[in-house]
Amino acid sequence: MSRIRALWNASINATKRALTWNLEELMPPQEMCVFSFSSKEDLKRWHLYSDSEYGGLSSASLEVKDAENGLNGLTFLTPLNYIYSEGIFSGNLSSEVSDGSRWRMNRSGFCGMRSKKFDGFIDLDPYDTLAFKLKGDGRCYISTIYTENWINAPGQLEDNTWQAFVVLPRGNWYIAKIPLASYLPTWRGNIVDARLEMNPSRVVGMSLSVNAEGGVPGTKSGPGDFKLEIDWIKALRSG
């Protein structure tokens, strides 16, 4: 009897281990790289936009730059020193409008970089946070997530838009983490006053943008140059 019981217990324990292994295989990784900015090929996944499309005078560029990871400009033959690449989103914000513009602009002074349409969707449903490794200039930037249009607001044919502010220290690399629950639904820059829920399994694009005015109090604002260095964007799962 004791031998049968031992075999029974061994069988149960083996089944439990198998189930545990299967569950671990089914679980998504703790993090997923959504975008990297280490090559010109990476930058081809993005396009720029600004108020210049509507008669404004702002301008923007997106390029990749090699940078050496050293200590105070000194060179050491250690693993700490290597050449890596980063994306640089930079330009100039202007509040002026060109003479003879055929557009009736409510405001100017904005630039952005938006990912091109995906071949399908990015599924962020297993994750709860977006993380950005960035080096800022003191300005407040805006992170936007575009999801498939399933809200069906009257007259709305564009993707659904969800936005959150990105605030980071000036001049140092920083990992900004924004919970997906912090993104608010917006319509043409204005918060939608309704109880809506993002569908993170149907993400069709993302963007980073900057405005000359507005943003978080205490951050740099107004016309002038801007510069945001970008290493990567990742999705994180805290659970």
PDB file of C-alpha atoms in Angstrom:
ATOM      1  CA  MET A   1       0.000   0.000   0.000  1.00  0.00           C
ATOM      2  CA  SER A   2       2.809   2.392   0.875  1.00  0.00           C
ATOM      3  CA  ARG A   3       4.422   1.695  -2.488  1.00  0.00           C
ATOM      4  CA  ILE A   4       1.183   2.519  -4.346  1.00  0.00           C
ATOM      5  CA  ARG A   5       0.811   5.694  -2.299  1.00  0.00           C
ATOM      6  CA  ALA A   6       4.381   6.721  -3.134  1.00  0.00           C
ATOM      7  CA  LEU A   7       3.778   6.172  -6.847  1.00  0.00           C
ATOM      8  CA  TRP A   8       0.537   8.152  -6.590  1.00  0.00           C
ATOM      9  CA  ASN A   9       2.283  11.071  -4.876  1.00  0.00           C
ATOM     10  CA  ALA A  10       5.115  10.991  -7.412  1.00  0.00           C
ATOM     11  CA  SER A  11       2.585  11.093 -10.243  1.00  0.00           C
ATOM     12  CA  ILE A  12       0.767  14.064  -8.679  1.00  0.00           C
ATOM     13  CA  ASN A  13       4.034  15.948  -8.136  1.00  0.00           C
ATOM     14  CA  ALA A  14       5.127  15.310 -11.726  1.00  0.00           C
ATOM     15  CA  THR A  15       1.776  16.602 -13.002  1.00  0.00           C
ATOM     16  CA  LYS A  16       2.091  19.737 -10.875  1.00  0.00           C
ATOM     17  CA  ARG A  17       5.599  20.401 -12.214  1.00  0.00           C
ATOM     18  CA  ALA A  18       4.435  19.925 -15.802  1.00  0.00           C
ATOM     19  CA  LEU A  19       1.544  22.319 -15.299  1.00  0.00           C
ATOM     20  CA  THR A  20       3.890  24.885 -13.733  1.00  0.00           C
ATOM     21  CA  TRP A  21       6.316  24.630 -16.663  1.00  0.00           C
ATOM     22  CA  ASN A  22       3.484  25.007 -19.178  1.00  0.00           C
ATOM     23  CA  LEU A  23       2.181  28.114 -17.399  1.00  0.00           C
ATOM     24  CA  GLU A  24       5.656  29.654 -17.376  1.00  0.00           C
ATOM     25  CA  GLU A  25       5.984  29.024 -21.104  1.00  0.00           C
ATOM     26  CA  LEU A  26       2.634  30.695 -21.738  1.00  0.00           C
ATOM     27  CA  MET A  27       3.438  33.792 -19.670  1.00  0.00           C
ATOM     28  CA  PRO A  28       4.729  36.731 -21.747  1.00  0.00           C
ATOM     29  CA  PRO A  29       8.176  38.111 -20.888  1.00  0.00           C
ATOM     30  CA  GLN A  30       8.459  40.790 -18.207  1.00  0.00           C
ATOM     31  CA  GLU A  31       9.379  43.345 -20.867  1.00  0.00           C
ATOM     32  CA  MET A  32       9.065  43.726 -24.623  1.00  0.00           C
ATOM     33  CA  CYS A  33      11.052  46.140 -26.766  1.00  0.00           C
ATOM     34  CA  VAL A  34       8.578  48.071 -28.904  1.00  0.00           C
ATOM     35  CA  PHE A  35      11.026  50.456 -30.612  1.00  0.00           C
ATOM     36  CA  SER A  36      14.786  50.885 -30.620  1.00  0.00           C
ATOM     37  CA  PHE A  37      16.743  53.782 -32.093  1.00  0.00           C
ATOM     38  CA  SER A  38      20.131  52.280 -32.860  1.00  0.00           C
ATOM     39  CA  SER A  39      20.204  52.406 -36.656  1.00  0.00           C
ATOM     40  CA  LYS A  40      18.900  54.263 -39.681  1.00  0.00           C
ATOM     41  CA  GLU A  41      16.658  51.278 -40.367  1.00  0.00           C
ATOM     42  CA  ASP A  42      14.982  51.864 -36.982  1.00  0.00           C
ATOM     43  CA  LEU A  43      14.280  55.477 -37.920  1.00  0.00           C
ATOM     44  CA  LYS A  44      12.534  54.400 -41.126  1.00  0.00           C
ATOM     45  CA  ARG A  45       9.661  53.231 -38.923  1.00  0.00           C
ATOM     46  CA  TRP A  46       8.875  56.880 -38.063  1.00  0.00           C
ATOM     47  CA  HIS A  47       7.798  60.049 -39.842  1.00  0.00           C
ATOM     48  CA  LEU A  48       7.881  63.678 -38.703  1.00  0.00           C
ATOM     49  CA  TYR A  49       5.069  66.222 -38.529  1.00  0.00           C
ATOM     50  CA  SER A  50       4.806  69.837 -37.409  1.00  0.00           C
ATOM     51  CA  ASP A  51       2.720  72.983 -37.703  1.00  0.00           C
ATOM     52  CA  SER A  52       4.594  73.723 -40.945  1.00  0.00           C
ATOM     53  CA  GLU A  53       2.033  71.481 -42.677  1.00  0.00           C
ATOM     54  CA  TYR A  54      -0.593  74.129 -41.839  1.00  0.00           C
ATOM     55  CA  GLY A  55       1.359  77.335 -42.333  1.00  0.00           C
ATOM     56  CA  GLY A  56       3.448  77.338 -39.154  1.00  0.00           C
ATOM     57  CA  LEU A  57       7.200  77.854 -39.058  1.00  0.00           C
ATOM     58  CA  SER A  58       8.309  75.103 -36.678  1.00  0.00           C
ATOM     59  CA  SER A  59      10.769  72.474 -37.915  1.00  0.00           C
ATOM     60  CA  ALA A  60      11.962  69.058 -36.742  1.00  0.00           C
ATOM     61  CA  SER A  61      14.457  66.341 -37.611  1.00  0.00           C
ATOM     62  CA  LEU A  62      15.079  62.760 -36.534  1.00  0.00           C
ATOM     63  CA  GLU A  63      18.537  61.246 -36.873  1.00  0.00           C
ATOM     64  CA  VAL A  64      20.699  58.551 -35.361  1.00  0.00           C
ATOM     65  CA  LYS A  65      24.029  59.415 -33.775  1.00  0.00           C
ATOM     66  CA  ASP A  66      26.898  57.326 -32.481  1.00  0.00           C
ATOM     67  CA  ALA A  67      28.019  58.182 -28.961  1.00  0.00           C
ATOM     68  CA  GLU A  68      30.857  56.838 -26.825  1.00  0.00           C
ATOM     69  CA  ASN A  69      30.039  55.652 -23.345  1.00  0.00           C
ATOM     70  CA  GLY A  70      33.000  56.953 -21.315  1.00  0.00           C
ATOM     71  CA  LEU A  71      33.706  58.626 -17.994  1.00  0.00           C
ATOM     72  CA  ASN A  72      34.221  62.414 -18.093  1.00  0.00           C
ATOM     73  CA  GLY A  73      35.744  62.245 -21.532  1.00  0.00           C
ATOM     74  CA  LEU A  74      38.481  59.794 -20.467  1.00  0.00           C
ATOM     75  CA  THR A  75      39.142  56.582 -22.331  1.00  0.00           C
ATOM     76  CA  PHE A  76      39.602  53.279 -20.517  1.00  0.00           C
ATOM     77  CA  LEU A  77      39.956  49.787 -21.909  1.00  0.00           C
ATOM     78  CA  THR A  78      37.053  48.466 -19.858  1.00  0.00           C
ATOM     79  CA  PRO A  79      33.579  47.098 -20.661  1.00  0.00           C
ATOM     80  CA  LEU A  80      32.185  50.488 -19.577  1.00  0.00           C
ATOM     81  CA  ASN A  81      33.449  52.068 -22.779  1.00  0.00           C
ATOM     82  CA  TYR A  82      31.748  51.159 -26.025  1.00  0.00           C
ATOM     83  CA  ILE A  83      30.182  52.854 -29.008  1.00  0.00           C
ATOM     84  CA  TYR A  84      26.400  52.865 -29.113  1.00  0.00           C
ATOM     85  CA  SER A  85      23.775  54.667 -31.179  1.00  0.00           C
ATOM     86  CA  GLU A  86      20.816  56.778 -30.143  1.00  0.00           C
ATOM     87  CA  GLY A  87      17.994  58.601 -31.865  1.00  0.00           C
ATOM     88  CA  ILE A  88      17.831  62.393 -31.673  1.00  0.00           C
ATOM     89  CA  PHE A  89      14.509  64.178 -32.165  1.00  0.00           C
ATOM     90  CA  SER A  90      15.285  67.896 -32.389  1.00  0.00           C
ATOM     91  CA  GLY A  91      14.240  71.130 -34.037  1.00  0.00           C
ATOM     92  CA  ASN A  92      12.808  74.567 -33.424  1.00  0.00           C
ATOM     93  CA  LEU A  93       9.371  75.585 -32.133  1.00  0.00           C
ATOM     94  CA  SER A  94       7.943  78.785 -33.586  1.00  0.00           C
ATOM     95  CA  SER A  95       4.725  80.536 -32.645  1.00  0.00           C
ATOM     96  CA  GLU A  96       4.699  82.444 -35.943  1.00  0.00           C
ATOM     97  CA  VAL A  97       2.560  81.703 -38.993  1.00  0.00           C
ATOM     98  CA  SER A  98       3.831  82.209 -42.529  1.00  0.00           C
ATOM     99  CA  ASP A  99       2.401  85.109 -44.516  1.00  0.00           C
ATOM    100  CA  GLY A 100      -0.379  84.135 -46.865  1.00  0.00           C
ATOM    101  CA  SER A 101      -1.138  80.838 -45.168  1.00  0.00           C
ATOM    102  CA  ARG A 102      -4.427  79.411 -46.390  1.00  0.00           C
ATOM    103  CA  TRP A 103      -4.985  77.637 -43.064  1.00  0.00           C
ATOM    104  CA  ARG A 104      -6.802  79.290 -40.179  1.00  0.00           C
ATOM    105  CA  MET A 105      -4.661  78.038 -37.333  1.00  0.00           C
ATOM    106  CA  ASN A 106      -5.785  78.260 -33.729  1.00  0.00           C
ATOM    107  CA  ARG A 107      -2.202  77.823 -32.563  1.00  0.00           C
ATOM    108  CA  SER A 108       1.236  76.938 -33.871  1.00  0.00           C
ATOM    109  CA  GLY A 109       4.388  75.769 -32.164  1.00  0.00           C
ATOM    110  CA  PHE A 110       4.294  71.975 -32.257  1.00  0.00           C
ATOM    111  CA  CYS A 111       6.417  69.138 -33.665  1.00  0.00           C
ATOM    112  CA  GLY A 112       6.181  65.396 -33.394  1.00  0.00           C
ATOM    113  CA  MET A 113       7.454  62.023 -34.546  1.00  0.00           C
ATOM    114  CA  ARG A 114       4.905  59.300 -35.215  1.00  0.00           C
ATOM    115  CA  SER A 115       5.466  55.651 -35.999  1.00  0.00           C
ATOM    116  CA  LYS A 116       4.322  54.473 -39.392  1.00  0.00           C
ATOM    117  CA  LYS A 117       1.384  52.101 -39.630  1.00  0.00           C
ATOM    118  CA  PHE A 118       2.159  48.635 -38.361  1.00  0.00           C
ATOM    119  CA  ASP A 119       1.566  45.527 -40.397  1.00  0.00           C
ATOM    120  CA  GLY A 120      -1.152  44.453 -37.984  1.00  0.00           C
ATOM    121  CA  PHE A 121      -1.239  45.473 -34.334  1.00  0.00           C
ATOM    122  CA  ILE A 122       1.011  45.636 -31.320  1.00  0.00           C
ATOM    123  CA  ASP A 123      -0.583  43.701 -28.484  1.00  0.00           C
ATOM    124  CA  LEU A 124       0.108  45.469 -25.174  1.00  0.00           C
ATOM    125  CA  ASP A 125      -2.617  43.597 -23.312  1.00  0.00           C
ATOM    126  CA  PRO A 126      -0.136  41.485 -21.270  1.00  0.00           C
ATOM    127  CA  TYR A 127       1.629  44.673 -20.113  1.00  0.00           C
ATOM    128  CA  ASP A 128       0.666  47.563 -17.871  1.00  0.00           C
ATOM    129  CA  THR A 129       3.414  50.163 -18.393  1.00  0.00           C
ATOM    130  CA  LEU A 130       5.329  51.898 -21.171  1.00  0.00           C
ATOM    131  CA  ALA A 131       8.970  52.763 -20.417  1.00  0.00           C
ATOM    132  CA  PHE A 132      11.140  55.257 -22.305  1.00  0.00           C
ATOM    133  CA  LYS A 133      14.905  55.671 -21.993  1.00  0.00           C
ATOM    134  CA  LEU A 134      15.366  59.360 -22.769  1.00  0.00           C
ATOM    135  CA  LYS A 135      17.611  62.365 -22.279  1.00  0.00           C
ATOM    136  CA  GLY A 136      15.626  65.594 -22.234  1.00  0.00           C
ATOM    137  CA  ASP A 137      16.148  69.337 -22.419  1.00  0.00           C
ATOM    138  CA  GLY A 138      13.797  70.514 -19.688  1.00  0.00           C
ATOM    139  CA  ARG A 139      10.701  70.597 -21.887  1.00  0.00           C
ATOM    140  CA  CYS A 140       7.581  68.524 -21.299  1.00  0.00           C
ATOM    141  CA  TYR A 141       6.956  65.963 -24.043  1.00  0.00           C
ATOM    142  CA  ILE A 142       3.762  64.089 -24.902  1.00  0.00           C
ATOM    143  CA  SER A 143       3.526  60.340 -25.393  1.00  0.00           C
ATOM    144  CA  THR A 144       0.636  59.216 -27.576  1.00  0.00           C
ATOM    145  CA  ILE A 145      -0.754  55.734 -28.137  1.00  0.00           C
ATOM    146  CA  TYR A 146      -3.018  55.199 -31.155  1.00  0.00           C
ATOM    147  CA  THR A 147      -5.472  52.323 -31.033  1.00  0.00           C
ATOM    148  CA  GLU A 148      -7.915  50.942 -33.566  1.00  0.00           C
ATOM    149  CA  ASN A 149     -11.018  53.111 -33.790  1.00  0.00           C
ATOM    150  CA  TRP A 150     -13.613  51.252 -31.774  1.00  0.00           C
ATOM    151  CA  ILE A 151     -15.088  54.170 -29.821  1.00  0.00           C
ATOM    152  CA  ASN A 152     -16.987  55.391 -32.890  1.00  0.00           C
ATOM    153  CA  ALA A 153     -17.367  59.005 -31.817  1.00  0.00           C
ATOM    154  CA  PRO A 154     -19.643  60.953 -34.202  1.00  0.00           C
ATOM    155  CA  GLY A 155     -17.663  62.016 -37.260  1.00  0.00           C
ATOM    156  CA  GLN A 156     -14.439  60.432 -36.002  1.00  0.00           C
ATOM    157  CA  LEU A 157     -12.657  58.387 -38.647  1.00  0.00           C
ATOM    158  CA  GLU A 158      -9.148  58.575 -37.199  1.00  0.00           C
ATOM    159  CA  ASP A 159      -7.512  56.198 -34.769  1.00  0.00           C
ATOM    160  CA  ASN A 160      -8.400  56.574 -31.113  1.00  0.00           C
ATOM    161  CA  THR A 161      -5.816  58.694 -29.330  1.00  0.00           C
ATOM    162  CA  TRP A 162      -4.518  58.316 -25.767  1.00  0.00           C
ATOM    163  CA  GLN A 163      -2.002  60.746 -24.308  1.00  0.00           C
ATOM    164  CA  ALA A 164       0.200  61.262 -21.254  1.00  0.00           C
ATOM    165  CA  PHE A 165       2.903  63.790 -20.344  1.00  0.00           C
ATOM    166  CA  VAL A 166       6.557  62.731 -20.212  1.00  0.00           C
ATOM    167  CA  VAL A 167       8.512  64.762 -17.653  1.00  0.00           C
ATOM    168  CA  LEU A 168      12.185  63.968 -17.076  1.00  0.00           C
ATOM    169  CA  PRO A 169      15.280  65.606 -15.612  1.00  0.00           C
ATOM    170  CA  ARG A 170      17.318  67.830 -17.897  1.00  0.00           C
ATOM    171  CA  GLY A 171      20.580  66.629 -19.361  1.00  0.00           C
ATOM    172  CA  ASN A 172      20.724  63.082 -17.939  1.00  0.00           C
ATOM    173  CA  TRP A 173      19.560  59.716 -19.205  1.00  0.00           C
ATOM    174  CA  TYR A 174      16.361  58.748 -17.448  1.00  0.00           C
ATOM    175  CA  ILE A 175      13.885  55.876 -17.714  1.00  0.00           C
ATOM    176  CA  ALA A 176      10.372  57.321 -17.650  1.00  0.00           C
ATOM    177  CA  LYS A 177       7.667  54.774 -16.766  1.00  0.00           C
ATOM    178  CA  ILE A 178       4.043  55.581 -17.588  1.00  0.00           C
ATOM    179  CA  PRO A 179       1.259  53.167 -16.589  1.00  0.00           C
ATOM    180  CA  LEU A 180      -1.140  52.501 -19.455  1.00  0.00           C
ATOM    181  CA  ALA A 181      -3.955  53.447 -17.064  1.00  0.00           C
ATOM    182  CA  SER A 182      -2.523  56.998 -16.928  1.00  0.00           C
ATOM    183  CA  TYR A 183      -3.135  57.617 -20.637  1.00  0.00           C
ATOM    184  CA  LEU A 184      -6.213  59.781 -21.206  1.00  0.00           C
ATOM    185  CA  PRO A 185      -8.451  59.692 -24.298  1.00  0.00           C
ATOM    186  CA  THR A 186      -8.087  62.843 -26.406  1.00  0.00           C
ATOM    187  CA  TRP A 187      -9.631  64.279 -29.540  1.00  0.00           C
ATOM    188  CA  ARG A 188      -7.511  66.779 -31.489  1.00  0.00           C
ATOM    189  CA  GLY A 189      -5.507  67.658 -28.413  1.00  0.00           C
ATOM    190  CA  ASN A 190      -8.456  67.967 -26.026  1.00  0.00           C
ATOM    191  CA  ILE A 191      -9.310  65.456 -23.308  1.00  0.00           C
ATOM    192  CA  VAL A 192     -12.504  63.533 -24.041  1.00  0.00           C
ATOM    193  CA  ASP A 193     -14.937  64.007 -21.165  1.00  0.00           C
ATOM    194  CA  ALA A 194     -16.278  60.466 -21.114  1.00  0.00           C
ATOM    195  CA  ARG A 195     -15.575  57.176 -19.391  1.00  0.00           C
ATOM    196  CA  LEU A 196     -13.579  55.305 -22.000  1.00  0.00           C
ATOM    197  CA  GLU A 197     -11.210  52.369 -21.743  1.00  0.00           C
ATOM    198  CA  MET A 198      -8.207  51.756 -23.958  1.00  0.00           C
ATOM    199  CA  ASN A 199      -8.007  48.542 -25.950  1.00  0.00           C
ATOM    200  CA  PRO A 200      -4.286  47.755 -25.494  1.00  0.00           C
ATOM    201  CA  SER A 201      -4.447  44.675 -27.697  1.00  0.00           C
ATOM    202  CA  ARG A 202      -5.084  46.802 -30.831  1.00  0.00           C
ATOM    203  CA  VAL A 203      -2.297  49.407 -30.792  1.00  0.00           C
ATOM    204  CA  VAL A 204      -1.683  50.756 -34.307  1.00  0.00           C
ATOM    205  CA  GLY A 205       0.969  53.369 -33.565  1.00  0.00           C
ATOM    206  CA  MET A 206       2.742  55.672 -31.126  1.00  0.00           C
ATOM    207  CA  SER A 207       4.200  59.162 -31.166  1.00  0.00           C
ATOM    208  CA  LEU A 208       6.296  61.607 -29.170  1.00  0.00           C
ATOM    209  CA  SER A 209       5.596  65.309 -29.563  1.00  0.00           C
ATOM    210  CA  VAL A 210       6.377  68.696 -28.044  1.00  0.00           C
ATOM    211  CA  ASN A 211       4.436  71.966 -27.864  1.00  0.00           C
ATOM    212  CA  ALA A 212       5.769  75.469 -27.372  1.00  0.00           C
ATOM    213  CA  GLU A 213       3.048  76.202 -24.819  1.00  0.00           C
ATOM    214  CA  GLY A 214       1.173  74.168 -22.239  1.00  0.00           C
ATOM    215  CA  GLY A 215       2.433  71.066 -20.539  1.00  0.00           C
ATOM    216  CA  VAL A 216       3.356  70.531 -16.913  1.00  0.00           C
ATOM    217  CA  PRO A 217       3.952  73.706 -14.830  1.00  0.00           C
ATOM    218  CA  GLY A 218       7.611  74.253 -14.024  1.00  0.00           C
ATOM    219  CA  THR A 219       8.947  72.742 -17.236  1.00  0.00           C
ATOM    220  CA  LYS A 220      10.602  74.727 -20.009  1.00  0.00           C
ATOM    221  CA  SER A 221       8.148  76.268 -22.476  1.00  0.00           C
ATOM    222  CA  GLY A 222       7.911  78.866 -25.209  1.00  0.00           C
ATOM    223  CA  PRO A 223       9.352  79.111 -28.728  1.00  0.00           C
ATOM    224  CA  GLY A 224      12.914  77.978 -29.321  1.00  0.00           C
ATOM    225  CA  ASP A 225      15.042  74.914 -29.861  1.00  0.00           C
ATOM    226  CA  PHE A 226      14.218  71.472 -28.493  1.00  0.00           C
ATOM    227  CA  LYS A 227      16.187  68.230 -28.305  1.00  0.00           C
ATOM    228  CA  LEU A 228      15.154  64.785 -27.085  1.00  0.00           C
ATOM    229  CA  GLU A 229      17.576  61.849 -27.203  1.00  0.00           C
ATOM    230  CA  ILE A 230      15.939  58.412 -27.369  1.00  0.00           C
ATOM    231  CA  ASP A 231      17.432  54.986 -26.721  1.00  0.00           C
ATOM    232  CA  TRP A 232      14.375  52.705 -26.631  1.00  0.00           C
ATOM    233  CA  ILE A 233      10.684  52.298 -25.857  1.00  0.00           C
ATOM    234  CA  LYS A 234       9.585  49.149 -24.010  1.00  0.00           C
ATOM    235  CA  ALA A 235       6.406  47.604 -22.626  1.00  0.00           C
ATOM    236  CA  LEU A 236       6.685  46.324 -19.038  1.00  0.00           C
ATOM    237  CA  ARG A 237       4.672  43.858 -17.017  1.00  0.00           C
ATOM    238  CA  SER A 238       4.821  44.520 -13.280  1.00  0.00           C
ATOM    239  CA  GLY A 239       2.930  41.412 -12.226  1.00  0.00           C
TER     240      GLY A 239
END
